[in-house]
Amino acid sequence: MNIPADCRSCGVCCFSDSDEYVWVRGDDWSQLGDAADRLAHFIGHRAFMRMQGGHCAALDVRQTADGAKEFFCTIYERRPQICRDLGRGTPECEAELETKGGRCG
Ligand code: SF4
Ligand code: SF4
């Protein structure tokens, strides 16, 4: 499994078809501050990041001058703990690439 050199050229782990993909815990919600209501919501008793277009609502997909796609987390400094735990090169990152690699963007 080739791990991308930079998450900005990948973004795979920010994509999902599930509305219950990015868990937002109490601390995460507080950390989101005024962005919480816009980017996260409750489903039952648990909160999750909103999903739109097949990816987390906080993800910004940009196109470079040469046509390549770049993936930016617009709340990087305030992202939920589950995103912090899924670091590049971790087994979870490898699993994401294995199951979803190539289908994003
Ligand atoms: S909060 Fe940021 S890192 Fe986490 S899934 Fe959303 S865009 Fe990706
Ligand atoms: S953590 Fe892994 S799957 Fe997520 S964007 Fe970075 S390289 Fe891609």
mmCIF file with all atom_site columns, C-alpha atoms and ligand atoms in Angstrom:
data_model
loop_
_atom_site.group_PDB
_atom_site.id
_atom_site.type_symbol
_atom_site.label_atom_id
_atom_site.label_alt_id
_atom_site.label_comp_id
_atom_site.label_asym_id
_atom_site.label_entity_id
_atom_site.label_seq_id
_atom_site.pdbx_PDB_ins_code
_atom_site.Cartn_x
_atom_site.Cartn_y
_atom_site.Cartn_z
_atom_site.occupancy
_atom_site.B_iso_or_equiv
_atom_site.pdbx_formal_charge
_atom_site.auth_seq_id
_atom_site.auth_comp_id
_atom_site.auth_asym_id
_atom_site.auth_atom_id
_atom_site.pdbx_PDB_model_num
ATOM   1   C  CA  . MET A 1 1   ? 0.000   0.000  0.000   1.00 0.00 ? 1   MET A CA  1
ATOM   2   C  CA  . ASN A 1 2   ? 1.477   3.336  -1.064  1.00 0.00 ? 2   ASN A CA  1
ATOM   3   C  CA  . ILE A 1 3   ? 0.823   6.051  1.502   1.00 0.00 ? 3   ILE A CA  1
ATOM   4   C  CA  . PRO A 1 4   ? 0.473   9.492  -0.150  1.00 0.00 ? 4   PRO A CA  1
ATOM   5   C  CA  . ALA A 1 5   ? 3.230   11.919 0.787   1.00 0.00 ? 5   ALA A CA  1
ATOM   6   C  CA  . ASP A 1 6   ? 0.686   14.606 1.620   1.00 0.00 ? 6   ASP A CA  1
ATOM   7   C  CA  . CYS A 1 7   ? -2.916  14.271 2.826   1.00 0.00 ? 7   CYS A CA  1
ATOM   8   C  CA  . ARG A 1 8   ? -3.856  17.270 0.680   1.00 0.00 ? 8   ARG A CA  1
ATOM   9   C  CA  . SER A 1 9   ? -3.414  15.113 -2.422  1.00 0.00 ? 9   SER A CA  1
ATOM   10  C  CA  . CYS A 1 10  ? -5.534  12.304 -0.941  1.00 0.00 ? 10  CYS A CA  1
ATOM   11  C  CA  . GLY A 1 11  ? -8.539  13.222 1.224   1.00 0.00 ? 11  GLY A CA  1
ATOM   12  C  CA  . VAL A 1 12  ? -9.790  9.633  1.141   1.00 0.00 ? 12  VAL A CA  1
ATOM   13  C  CA  . CYS A 1 13  ? -10.613 9.427  4.844   1.00 0.00 ? 13  CYS A CA  1
ATOM   14  C  CA  . CYS A 1 14  ? -12.908 12.483 4.618   1.00 0.00 ? 14  CYS A CA  1
ATOM   15  C  CA  . PHE A 1 15  ? -15.235 10.676 2.177   1.00 0.00 ? 15  PHE A CA  1
ATOM   16  C  CA  . SER A 1 16  ? -18.123 8.400  3.078   1.00 0.00 ? 16  SER A CA  1
ATOM   17  C  CA  . ASP A 1 17  ? -21.688 7.640  2.065   1.00 0.00 ? 17  ASP A CA  1
ATOM   18  C  CA  . SER A 1 18  ? -22.671 7.269  5.700   1.00 0.00 ? 18  SER A CA  1
ATOM   19  C  CA  . ASP A 1 19  ? -24.248 10.129 7.659   1.00 0.00 ? 19  ASP A CA  1
ATOM   20  C  CA  . GLU A 1 20  ? -22.795 8.606  10.822  1.00 0.00 ? 20  GLU A CA  1
ATOM   21  C  CA  . TYR A 1 21  ? -19.182 8.635  9.683   1.00 0.00 ? 21  TYR A CA  1
ATOM   22  C  CA  . VAL A 1 22  ? -17.344 11.378 11.597  1.00 0.00 ? 22  VAL A CA  1
ATOM   23  C  CA  . TRP A 1 23  ? -18.279 11.168 15.242  1.00 0.00 ? 23  TRP A CA  1
ATOM   24  C  CA  . VAL A 1 24  ? -18.370 14.523 17.076  1.00 0.00 ? 24  VAL A CA  1
ATOM   25  C  CA  . ARG A 1 25  ? -17.989 14.115 20.828  1.00 0.00 ? 25  ARG A CA  1
ATOM   26  C  CA  . GLY A 1 26  ? -18.883 16.741 23.419  1.00 0.00 ? 26  GLY A CA  1
ATOM   27  C  CA  . ASP A 1 27  ? -15.360 18.171 23.522  1.00 0.00 ? 27  ASP A CA  1
ATOM   28  C  CA  . ASP A 1 28  ? -15.251 18.222 19.718  1.00 0.00 ? 28  ASP A CA  1
ATOM   29  C  CA  . TRP A 1 29  ? -18.545 20.127 19.550  1.00 0.00 ? 29  TRP A CA  1
ATOM   30  C  CA  . SER A 1 30  ? -17.276 22.735 22.009  1.00 0.00 ? 30  SER A CA  1
ATOM   31  C  CA  . GLN A 1 31  ? -14.057 23.096 20.057  1.00 0.00 ? 31  GLN A CA  1
ATOM   32  C  CA  . LEU A 1 32  ? -15.978 23.738 16.834  1.00 0.00 ? 32  LEU A CA  1
ATOM   33  C  CA  . GLY A 1 33  ? -17.455 26.842 18.445  1.00 0.00 ? 33  GLY A CA  1
ATOM   34  C  CA  . ASP A 1 34  ? -19.644 28.887 16.119  1.00 0.00 ? 34  ASP A CA  1
ATOM   35  C  CA  . ALA A 1 35  ? -19.059 26.399 13.288  1.00 0.00 ? 35  ALA A CA  1
ATOM   36  C  CA  . ALA A 1 36  ? -20.703 23.530 15.191  1.00 0.00 ? 36  ALA A CA  1
ATOM   37  C  CA  . ASP A 1 37  ? -24.299 24.126 14.090  1.00 0.00 ? 37  ASP A CA  1
ATOM   38  C  CA  . ARG A 1 38  ? -23.269 24.655 10.470  1.00 0.00 ? 38  ARG A CA  1
ATOM   39  C  CA  . LEU A 1 39  ? -20.964 21.636 10.186  1.00 0.00 ? 39  LEU A CA  1
ATOM   40  C  CA  . ALA A 1 40  ? -22.294 19.104 12.686  1.00 0.00 ? 40  ALA A CA  1
ATOM   41  C  CA  . HIS A 1 41  ? -25.666 17.773 13.734  1.00 0.00 ? 41  HIS A CA  1
ATOM   42  C  CA  . PHE A 1 42  ? -27.300 15.248 15.996  1.00 0.00 ? 42  PHE A CA  1
ATOM   43  C  CA  . ILE A 1 43  ? -28.585 11.920 14.762  1.00 0.00 ? 43  ILE A CA  1
ATOM   44  C  CA  . GLY A 1 44  ? -30.404 10.389 17.691  1.00 0.00 ? 44  GLY A CA  1
ATOM   45  C  CA  . HIS A 1 45  ? -28.292 10.954 20.784  1.00 0.00 ? 45  HIS A CA  1
ATOM   46  C  CA  . ARG A 1 46  ? -24.964 11.254 18.985  1.00 0.00 ? 46  ARG A CA  1
ATOM   47  C  CA  . ALA A 1 47  ? -23.479 14.068 16.948  1.00 0.00 ? 47  ALA A CA  1
ATOM   48  C  CA  . PHE A 1 48  ? -21.670 13.716 13.650  1.00 0.00 ? 48  PHE A CA  1
ATOM   49  C  CA  . MET A 1 49  ? -20.117 15.993 11.063  1.00 0.00 ? 49  MET A CA  1
ATOM   50  C  CA  . ARG A 1 50  ? -22.618 16.764 8.310   1.00 0.00 ? 50  ARG A CA  1
ATOM   51  C  CA  . MET A 1 51  ? -21.878 15.057 4.990   1.00 0.00 ? 51  MET A CA  1
ATOM   52  C  CA  . GLN A 1 52  ? -22.425 16.662 1.591   1.00 0.00 ? 52  GLN A CA  1
ATOM   53  C  CA  . GLY A 1 53  ? -21.411 15.534 -1.861  1.00 0.00 ? 53  GLY A CA  1
ATOM   54  C  CA  . GLY A 1 54  ? -20.124 12.256 -0.465  1.00 0.00 ? 54  GLY A CA  1
ATOM   55  C  CA  . HIS A 1 55  ? -17.673 13.863 1.922   1.00 0.00 ? 55  HIS A CA  1
ATOM   56  C  CA  . CYS A 1 56  ? -17.494 15.695 5.215   1.00 0.00 ? 56  CYS A CA  1
ATOM   57  C  CA  . ALA A 1 57  ? -19.006 19.181 4.982   1.00 0.00 ? 57  ALA A CA  1
ATOM   58  C  CA  . ALA A 1 58  ? -15.774 20.664 6.326   1.00 0.00 ? 58  ALA A CA  1
ATOM   59  C  CA  . LEU A 1 59  ? -13.759 19.361 3.370   1.00 0.00 ? 59  LEU A CA  1
ATOM   60  C  CA  . ASP A 1 60  ? -12.912 21.844 0.622   1.00 0.00 ? 60  ASP A CA  1
ATOM   61  C  CA  . VAL A 1 61  ? -11.976 20.218 -2.692  1.00 0.00 ? 61  VAL A CA  1
ATOM   62  C  CA  . ARG A 1 62  ? -9.957  22.579 -4.864  1.00 0.00 ? 62  ARG A CA  1
ATOM   63  C  CA  . GLN A 1 63  ? -8.532  22.251 -8.329  1.00 0.00 ? 63  GLN A CA  1
ATOM   64  C  CA  . THR A 1 64  ? -4.961  23.229 -9.037  1.00 0.00 ? 64  THR A CA  1
ATOM   65  C  CA  . ALA A 1 65  ? -3.872  25.004 -12.236 1.00 0.00 ? 65  ALA A CA  1
ATOM   66  C  CA  . ASP A 1 66  ? -2.763  21.666 -13.712 1.00 0.00 ? 66  ASP A CA  1
ATOM   67  C  CA  . GLY A 1 67  ? -6.153  20.068 -13.019 1.00 0.00 ? 67  GLY A CA  1
ATOM   68  C  CA  . ALA A 1 68  ? -5.197  18.011 -9.994  1.00 0.00 ? 68  ALA A CA  1
ATOM   69  C  CA  . LYS A 1 69  ? -7.489  17.972 -6.977  1.00 0.00 ? 69  LYS A CA  1
ATOM   70  C  CA  . GLU A 1 70  ? -6.435  19.143 -3.542  1.00 0.00 ? 70  GLU A CA  1
ATOM   71  C  CA  . PHE A 1 71  ? -8.284  18.385 -0.338  1.00 0.00 ? 71  PHE A CA  1
ATOM   72  C  CA  . PHE A 1 72  ? -8.360  20.828 2.561   1.00 0.00 ? 72  PHE A CA  1
ATOM   73  C  CA  . CYS A 1 73  ? -9.935  20.444 5.972   1.00 0.00 ? 73  CYS A CA  1
ATOM   74  C  CA  . THR A 1 74  ? -11.375 23.919 6.578   1.00 0.00 ? 74  THR A CA  1
ATOM   75  C  CA  . ILE A 1 75  ? -11.410 23.337 10.346  1.00 0.00 ? 75  ILE A CA  1
ATOM   76  C  CA  . TYR A 1 76  ? -8.051  21.601 10.589  1.00 0.00 ? 76  TYR A CA  1
ATOM   77  C  CA  . GLU A 1 77  ? -7.054  23.155 13.916  1.00 0.00 ? 77  GLU A CA  1
ATOM   78  C  CA  . ARG A 1 78  ? -10.500 22.351 15.347  1.00 0.00 ? 78  ARG A CA  1
ATOM   79  C  CA  . ARG A 1 79  ? -11.164 18.977 13.697  1.00 0.00 ? 79  ARG A CA  1
ATOM   80  C  CA  . PRO A 1 80  ? -12.732 16.200 15.812  1.00 0.00 ? 80  PRO A CA  1
ATOM   81  C  CA  . GLN A 1 81  ? -10.548 13.809 17.776  1.00 0.00 ? 81  GLN A CA  1
ATOM   82  C  CA  . ILE A 1 82  ? -11.452 10.886 15.522  1.00 0.00 ? 82  ILE A CA  1
ATOM   83  C  CA  . CYS A 1 83  ? -9.823  12.775 12.626  1.00 0.00 ? 83  CYS A CA  1
ATOM   84  C  CA  . ARG A 1 84  ? -6.730  13.534 14.712  1.00 0.00 ? 84  ARG A CA  1
ATOM   85  C  CA  . ASP A 1 85  ? -6.382  9.867  15.600  1.00 0.00 ? 85  ASP A CA  1
ATOM   86  C  CA  . LEU A 1 86  ? -6.485  8.823  11.950  1.00 0.00 ? 86  LEU A CA  1
ATOM   87  C  CA  . GLY A 1 87  ? -3.019  10.053 11.087  1.00 0.00 ? 87  GLY A CA  1
ATOM   88  C  CA  . ARG A 1 88  ? -1.309  9.515  7.782   1.00 0.00 ? 88  ARG A CA  1
ATOM   89  C  CA  . GLY A 1 89  ? 0.385   6.129  7.746   1.00 0.00 ? 89  GLY A CA  1
ATOM   90  C  CA  . THR A 1 90  ? -1.610  4.657  10.643  1.00 0.00 ? 90  THR A CA  1
ATOM   91  C  CA  . PRO A 1 91  ? -3.318  1.269  10.198  1.00 0.00 ? 91  PRO A CA  1
ATOM   92  C  CA  . GLU A 1 92  ? -6.630  3.173  9.977   1.00 0.00 ? 92  GLU A CA  1
ATOM   93  C  CA  . CYS A 1 93  ? -5.252  5.325  7.149   1.00 0.00 ? 93  CYS A CA  1
ATOM   94  C  CA  . GLU A 1 94  ? -4.064  2.203  5.345   1.00 0.00 ? 94  GLU A CA  1
ATOM   95  C  CA  . ALA A 1 95  ? -7.492  0.610  5.778   1.00 0.00 ? 95  ALA A CA  1
ATOM   96  C  CA  . GLU A 1 96  ? -9.162  3.719  4.316   1.00 0.00 ? 96  GLU A CA  1
ATOM   97  C  CA  . LEU A 1 97  ? -6.854  3.637  1.309   1.00 0.00 ? 97  LEU A CA  1
ATOM   98  C  CA  . GLU A 1 98  ? -7.411  -0.084 0.897   1.00 0.00 ? 98  GLU A CA  1
ATOM   99  C  CA  . THR A 1 99  ? -11.206 0.116  0.935   1.00 0.00 ? 99  THR A CA  1
ATOM   100 C  CA  . LYS A 1 100 ? -11.833 3.547  -0.650  1.00 0.00 ? 100 LYS A CA  1
ATOM   101 C  CA  . GLY A 1 101 ? -8.669  4.551  -2.474  1.00 0.00 ? 101 GLY A CA  1
ATOM   102 C  CA  . GLY A 1 102 ? -9.274  5.852  -5.955  1.00 0.00 ? 102 GLY A CA  1
ATOM   103 C  CA  . ARG A 1 103 ? -12.987 6.582  -5.619  1.00 0.00 ? 103 ARG A CA  1
ATOM   104 C  CA  . CYS A 1 104 ? -12.773 10.079 -4.145  1.00 0.00 ? 104 CYS A CA  1
ATOM   105 C  CA  . GLY A 1 105 ? -13.000 13.554 -5.605  1.00 0.00 ? 105 GLY A CA  1
HETATM 106 S  S1  . SF4 B 2 .   ? -13.316 17.354 9.965   1.00 0.00 ? 1   SF4 B S1  1
HETATM 107 FE FE1 . SF4 B 2 .   ? -11.699 17.722 8.482   1.00 0.00 ? 1   SF4 B FE1 1
HETATM 108 S  S2  . SF4 B 2 .   ? -10.308 15.927 8.680   1.00 0.00 ? 1   SF4 B S2  1
HETATM 109 FE FE2 . SF4 B 2 .   ? -12.261 15.385 9.662   1.00 0.00 ? 1   SF4 B FE2 1
HETATM 110 S  S3  . SF4 B 2 .   ? -13.445 14.329 8.067   1.00 0.00 ? 1   SF4 B S3  1
HETATM 111 FE FE3 . SF4 B 2 .   ? -14.025 16.511 8.040   1.00 0.00 ? 1   SF4 B FE3 1
HETATM 112 S  S4  . SF4 B 2 .   ? -12.694 17.444 6.476   1.00 0.00 ? 1   SF4 B S4  1
HETATM 113 FE FE4 . SF4 B 2 .   ? -11.802 15.459 7.051   1.00 0.00 ? 1   SF4 B FE4 1
HETATM 114 S  S1  . SF4 B 2 .   ? -4.780  10.166 6.598   1.00 0.00 ? 2   SF4 B S1  1
HETATM 115 FE FE1 . SF4 B 2 .   ? -4.427  8.653  5.008   1.00 0.00 ? 2   SF4 B FE1 1
HETATM 116 S  S2  . SF4 B 2 .   ? -6.421  8.345  3.980   1.00 0.00 ? 2   SF4 B S2  1
HETATM 117 FE FE2 . SF4 B 2 .   ? -6.518  10.263 5.167   1.00 0.00 ? 2   SF4 B FE2 1
HETATM 118 S  S3  . SF4 B 2 .   ? -5.986  11.905 3.706   1.00 0.00 ? 2   SF4 B S3  1
HETATM 119 FE FE3 . SF4 B 2 .   ? -4.084  11.305 4.778   1.00 0.00 ? 2   SF4 B FE3 1
HETATM 120 S  S4  . SF4 B 2 .   ? -3.139  9.735  3.466   1.00 0.00 ? 2   SF4 B S4  1
HETATM 121 FE FE4 . SF4 B 2 .   ? -5.304  9.930  2.832   1.00 0.00 ? 2   SF4 B FE4 1
#
